[in-house]
XYZ file of C-alpha atoms in Angstrom:
402
model
C 0.000 0.000 0.000
C 1.240 3.485 -0.848
C 2.257 5.239 2.369
C 1.061 8.575 0.982
C -2.438 7.255 0.226
C -4.828 8.976 2.618
C -8.250 8.136 1.152
C -9.692 5.258 -0.858
C -13.060 3.653 -1.425
C -15.853 2.757 -3.818
C -17.426 5.195 -6.290
C -20.789 3.547 -5.653
C -20.502 4.734 -2.024
C -18.848 8.128 -2.555
C -19.587 9.819 -5.876
C -17.018 12.055 -7.529
C -18.988 15.094 -6.344
C -18.772 13.871 -2.742
C -15.040 13.250 -3.099
C -14.448 16.745 -4.490
C -16.288 18.264 -1.511
C -14.339 16.117 0.958
C -10.934 16.939 -0.509
C -11.904 20.579 -0.863
C -12.927 20.921 2.768
C -9.570 19.507 3.880
C -7.536 21.713 1.509
C -5.716 18.665 0.159
C -2.947 18.698 -2.450
C -2.348 15.511 -4.401
C -3.670 13.138 -7.062
C -7.032 11.367 -7.186
C -6.943 8.140 -9.215
C -10.202 6.563 -10.379
C -10.504 3.005 -11.701
C -13.474 1.614 -13.609
C -13.359 -1.835 -15.184
C -15.514 -0.552 -18.054
C -12.873 2.077 -18.932
C -9.571 1.091 -20.603
C -7.458 3.523 -18.554
C -7.701 5.061 -15.081
C -8.809 8.657 -14.678
C -6.806 11.262 -12.775
C -7.750 14.517 -11.030
C -4.987 16.799 -9.754
C -5.636 18.938 -6.668
C -3.923 22.015 -5.292
C -5.064 23.119 -1.824
C -8.422 21.413 -2.246
C -9.176 22.679 -5.753
C -8.969 20.591 -8.937
C -6.460 22.181 -11.329
C -6.337 19.505 -14.049
C -7.741 16.099 -14.978
C -7.091 13.274 -17.429
C -9.540 10.770 -18.842
C -8.223 8.856 -21.841
C -7.475 11.399 -24.560
C -9.356 14.163 -22.722
C -7.718 16.677 -20.435
C -8.798 19.530 -18.189
C -12.411 20.410 -17.459
C -13.846 18.177 -20.201
C -12.045 15.186 -18.716
C -13.269 16.030 -15.231
C -16.898 16.336 -16.334
C -16.647 12.982 -18.121
C -15.409 11.341 -14.905
C -18.720 12.221 -13.237
C -20.131 9.414 -15.372
C -18.029 6.820 -13.539
C -20.818 5.690 -11.217
C -19.028 2.498 -10.179
C -15.437 1.503 -9.593
C -12.891 2.598 -7.012
C -10.805 5.624 -6.116
C -7.677 6.449 -4.168
C -6.181 9.795 -3.224
C -2.489 10.190 -2.554
C -1.012 13.268 -0.911
C 1.894 14.398 -3.062
C 3.292 17.396 -4.918
C 1.509 18.089 -8.203
C 3.406 18.935 -11.385
C 0.334 19.154 -13.651
C -0.384 22.447 -15.400
C -3.276 24.463 -13.993
C -5.896 24.547 -16.728
C -9.037 24.437 -14.540
C -10.020 27.725 -12.903
C -13.740 27.112 -12.348
C -14.742 26.997 -8.669
C -14.949 23.612 -7.008
C -18.681 23.836 -6.248
C -19.336 25.190 -9.735
C -17.677 22.060 -11.145
C -19.705 19.778 -8.878
C -22.987 21.418 -9.808
C -22.269 21.429 -13.539
C -20.908 17.872 -13.432
C -24.047 16.516 -11.752
C -26.286 18.553 -14.050
C -24.596 17.122 -17.139
C -24.972 13.614 -15.731
C -28.665 14.125 -14.934
C -29.325 15.701 -18.341
C -27.672 12.803 -20.156
C -24.866 14.989 -21.538
C -22.308 12.906 -19.646
C -22.414 9.182 -20.414
C -22.567 6.801 -17.465
C -19.712 4.306 -17.394
C -20.287 1.159 -15.364
C -23.082 -0.605 -13.573
C -25.561 1.514 -11.607
C -26.820 -1.427 -9.577
C -25.300 0.023 -6.429
C -26.858 3.379 -7.178
C -25.410 6.749 -8.021
C -25.545 8.653 -4.767
C -26.326 12.011 -6.337
C -29.402 10.509 -7.999
C -30.492 8.443 -4.992
C -30.810 11.516 -2.827
C -33.251 13.411 -5.049
C -36.398 14.691 -3.349
C -39.605 16.321 -4.587
C -37.917 19.714 -4.304
C -35.677 18.718 -7.185
C -32.397 19.022 -5.308
C -29.494 17.159 -6.902
C -26.570 18.484 -4.875
C -26.067 18.257 -1.125
C -23.817 20.900 0.407
C -21.516 19.112 2.816
C -19.215 20.807 5.260
C -15.822 19.775 6.653
C -15.389 17.303 9.478
C -17.295 18.461 12.553
C -15.333 20.144 15.339
C -16.996 18.993 18.551
C -15.219 21.588 20.724
C -18.084 24.066 20.253
C -20.912 21.489 20.371
C -22.728 21.782 23.710
C -25.743 19.550 23.042
C -27.232 17.191 20.480
C -30.782 17.168 19.115
C -32.674 14.743 16.878
C -35.310 15.642 14.301
C -37.507 13.360 12.230
C -38.380 13.385 8.544
C -40.395 16.476 7.608
C -39.971 18.137 10.988
C -39.247 21.886 10.980
C -35.979 22.677 12.735
C -36.390 26.440 12.426
C -39.185 28.449 10.826
C -38.949 31.585 8.731
C -40.101 34.660 10.636
C -39.496 33.143 14.080
C -36.891 34.401 16.557
C -33.741 32.403 17.216
C -30.255 33.031 18.604
C -28.465 29.733 18.076
C -26.795 27.681 15.346
C -26.536 23.969 14.667
C -24.026 21.836 12.800
C -25.388 18.747 11.050
C -23.823 15.662 12.617
C -25.756 13.235 10.445
C -28.500 13.614 7.855
C -29.814 16.054 5.269
C -31.727 19.329 5.717
C -33.642 21.417 3.165
C -33.455 25.203 3.452
C -36.568 26.780 1.959
C -38.453 30.075 1.893
C -42.184 30.667 1.592
C -43.373 33.230 -0.943
C -47.109 33.775 -1.540
C -47.862 30.413 0.127
C -45.436 28.629 -2.197
C -42.357 26.830 -0.875
C -39.226 27.839 -2.758
C -36.150 25.553 -2.343
C -32.897 27.337 -1.609
C -30.250 24.815 -0.528
C -29.905 21.221 0.612
C -27.202 20.719 3.235
C -25.649 17.586 4.739
C -23.066 16.431 7.254
C -20.830 19.256 8.474
C -23.145 21.976 7.146
C -24.596 24.715 9.361
C -28.160 25.799 10.092
C -28.413 29.483 10.916
C -26.244 32.452 9.980
C -23.684 34.401 12.004
C -26.462 36.880 12.778
C -28.069 34.103 14.836
C -25.593 34.551 17.674
C -24.595 38.176 17.036
C -27.976 39.920 17.061
C -30.453 39.893 19.902
C -33.939 39.068 18.713
C -32.653 37.778 15.370
C -35.492 36.755 13.040
C -34.958 33.641 10.922
C -34.972 34.365 7.188
C -35.651 30.786 6.036
C -37.149 27.490 7.163
C -35.028 24.367 7.756
C -36.771 21.004 7.219
C -35.348 17.581 8.097
C -35.069 15.164 5.158
C -35.208 11.797 6.847
C -33.916 11.529 10.403
C -31.347 14.184 11.302
C -28.939 14.568 14.215
C -27.741 18.094 14.995
C -25.101 19.550 17.276
C -26.046 22.759 19.110
C -23.173 25.261 18.976
C -21.996 27.337 21.930
C -23.328 30.769 20.938
C -21.498 32.540 23.771
C -18.090 31.222 22.706
C -18.788 32.142 19.079
C -19.856 35.650 20.093
C -16.739 36.111 22.218
C -14.513 34.950 19.379
C -16.192 37.369 16.977
C -15.815 40.234 19.474
C -12.054 39.668 19.573
C -11.595 39.972 15.800
C -10.136 43.134 14.202
C -12.741 45.491 12.746
C -11.562 44.954 9.173
C -12.107 41.197 9.424
C -15.560 41.699 10.946
C -16.459 43.989 8.036
C -15.141 41.341 5.642
C -17.420 38.676 7.168
C -20.383 41.045 7.017
C -19.685 41.652 3.333
C -19.748 37.909 2.663
C -23.035 37.592 4.538
C -24.557 40.313 2.332
C -23.647 38.332 -0.779
C -25.511 35.183 0.246
C -28.586 37.187 1.213
C -28.671 38.968 -2.146
C -28.185 35.708 -4.036
C -31.073 34.170 -2.100
C -33.267 37.130 -3.061
C -32.342 36.603 -6.715
C -33.191 32.904 -6.500
C -36.614 33.822 -5.121
C -37.169 36.465 -7.816
C -36.243 34.041 -10.593
C -38.438 31.288 -9.163
C -41.430 33.604 -8.890
C -40.789 35.230 -12.262
C -40.354 38.672 -10.714
C -36.711 39.267 -11.654
C -36.382 42.861 -12.825
C -36.037 43.093 -16.594
C -37.027 46.708 -17.112
C -33.717 48.340 -16.242
C -30.114 47.715 -17.137
C -27.986 47.345 -13.981
C -24.831 47.743 -16.061
C -25.786 51.080 -17.566
C -23.070 53.687 -16.957
C -20.852 51.052 -15.326
C -17.225 50.290 -16.166
C -15.371 47.023 -15.674
C -12.872 47.074 -12.809
C -12.157 43.343 -12.770
C -12.673 41.229 -15.868
C -13.712 37.614 -15.355
C -10.780 35.235 -15.747
C -8.208 38.012 -15.592
C -6.490 37.914 -12.220
C -2.895 38.868 -12.942
C -2.776 41.423 -10.119
C -4.668 39.259 -7.621
C -5.509 42.266 -5.481
C -8.262 42.667 -2.897
C -10.092 45.988 -2.497
C -12.616 47.667 -0.223
C -15.132 50.187 -1.537
C -14.913 53.635 0.042
C -17.494 55.285 -2.221
C -19.824 54.328 -5.029
C -21.397 51.079 -6.115
C -20.123 47.889 -7.735
C -21.865 44.887 -9.273
C -20.564 41.325 -9.236
C -21.646 39.648 -12.491
C -21.023 36.293 -14.142
C -20.176 36.580 -17.830
C -22.276 34.150 -19.902
C -22.859 33.601 -23.649
C -26.119 35.503 -23.163
C -24.476 38.471 -21.487
C -23.555 39.292 -17.882
C -25.779 38.018 -15.044
C -25.916 40.370 -12.048
C -25.257 38.523 -8.788
C -24.591 41.045 -6.021
C -24.538 44.791 -5.412
C -21.611 46.090 -3.374
C -21.442 49.402 -1.548
C -19.221 51.252 0.925
C -17.393 48.812 3.196
C -17.800 45.819 0.875
C -14.876 43.864 -0.535
C -14.088 42.592 -4.010
C -11.132 40.965 -5.732
C -8.983 37.921 -5.098
C -9.513 36.244 -1.720
C -6.599 33.821 -1.210
C -8.248 31.581 1.392
C -11.846 31.314 0.128
C -13.391 30.229 -3.158
C -16.735 31.919 -3.772
C -17.146 31.150 -7.459
C -17.076 34.937 -7.932
C -14.396 37.395 -9.005
C -11.871 37.181 -10.478
C -12.010 33.639 -11.902
C -15.798 33.268 -11.939
C -17.184 36.791 -12.323
C -16.465 40.366 -13.343
C -16.782 43.534 -11.278
C -18.622 46.495 -12.789
C -18.507 49.864 -11.010
C -20.080 53.303 -11.080
C -18.080 56.315 -12.279
C -17.788 57.690 -8.741
C -16.231 54.506 -7.377
C -13.407 54.941 -4.871
C -11.512 51.898 -3.620
C -8.532 51.082 -1.420
C -6.253 48.059 -1.446
C -6.571 45.619 1.427
C -3.690 43.748 3.022
C -4.570 40.220 1.892
C -1.800 38.656 3.940
C -3.120 40.298 7.114
C -6.670 39.171 6.339
C -5.431 35.651 5.713
C -3.563 35.613 9.035
C -6.778 36.536 10.838
C -8.610 33.760 9.019
C -6.035 31.188 10.130
C -6.379 32.397 13.736
C -10.042 31.372 13.776
C -11.155 28.371 15.767
C -11.861 25.291 13.663
C -15.621 25.748 14.125
C -15.640 29.425 13.114
C -13.394 28.671 10.160
C -15.809 25.914 9.120
C -18.715 28.378 9.327
C -16.897 30.815 7.033
C -15.923 28.046 4.597
C -19.508 26.782 4.526
C -20.740 30.310 3.805
C -18.342 30.504 0.848
C -19.613 27.165 -0.464
C -23.236 28.320 -0.208
C -22.335 31.507 -2.110
C -20.796 29.392 -4.876
C -23.816 27.103 -5.144
C -26.340 29.946 -5.023
C -24.400 31.690 -7.793
C -24.736 28.649 -10.052
C -28.459 28.493 -9.294
C -28.940 32.142 -10.290
C -26.933 31.727 -13.486
C -28.713 28.527 -14.505
C -32.087 30.168 -13.887
C -31.135 32.891 -16.387
C -29.956 30.351 -18.972
C -32.300 29.414 -21.849
C -31.509 25.749 -21.146
C -32.826 25.948 -17.604
C -36.452 25.758 -18.709
C -35.778 22.457 -20.485
C -34.077 20.848 -17.489
C -35.994 22.414 -14.613
C -37.931 19.283 -13.768
C -34.643 17.411 -13.403
C -32.474 19.918 -11.625
C -34.202 23.107 -10.646
C -32.601 23.867 -7.322
C -28.899 23.305 -6.838
C -27.725 23.007 -10.469
């Protein structure tokens, strides 16, 4: 056995999407080798700090090869921790790859290779809400867990509009996050082991009102987090890092609002959000890799698509944009552009200092921030797919998390 092998198993138990989430949450660098007896050669995925940078599948390379490997629904895998010499030709965010890979598999674009007798996990877990991707978090840190609670299938864990000042981490099971609009339930996210229920506002604001409903899918075991310890840790952070976290929280809230608007058919089409805006950061162009804070004016984060830019978030004074070295949002610069008003004023932020503060976080708080980044990435893909002409054809298959 290879001494550097740290993970191995069956693809009928852990799908490629699950493996990508697991390796991503641990920030692993190394090579994932997949074996399928129905394929003449093994497949390879190369990781750098938890993100796939290249892949090989027969004569295919890069993103095309990686998407094709989602069709390997049986076989085995092994991950070895080692230095990677492969060229970086994949820049798409990890969660963006997972969502697109599963969507292509569900839509029949990616051919299944191997027996499905054991079941493809991503398909097995579908529910009436149409969810095809489960957001999983990193391994649970029990240091901040003060109690455990069990919920049964269909039971409401929290309800939109109710007060609540605590957070949970999912120890085992799956939870649907939904919102109710005009008596209709709108699916937002589906989260699994290691994911969090509740936002940072839950333990920071007195009388916090829940903005969504969490529903147990099957039996669920949750860990109640120590709100006092989390609040104390937040209070000890530098102001700039607190502002940074608040800016991230604004993004997920705006993306959720856009998901609701698209679902209800109320997305604004009568005005051009990009009118009189200039591009500050062009998608895919990150030579400078700088991080900025807005001092004046307004900016728009937008994904460039064949049908034009899709507005994702509005940023104002105090918000950040640019290259974040320790988080992958599926936004700028690799996954989105930044448009700005003529009166924009920005200042450079010390990325190294921000990164040091991030690494000082407790494991639980760091997991909360990482999970927030993952949810931003998934919500972004949902918004973009809703604006795509193809989405209407595939909605019955993958309306929520694709």
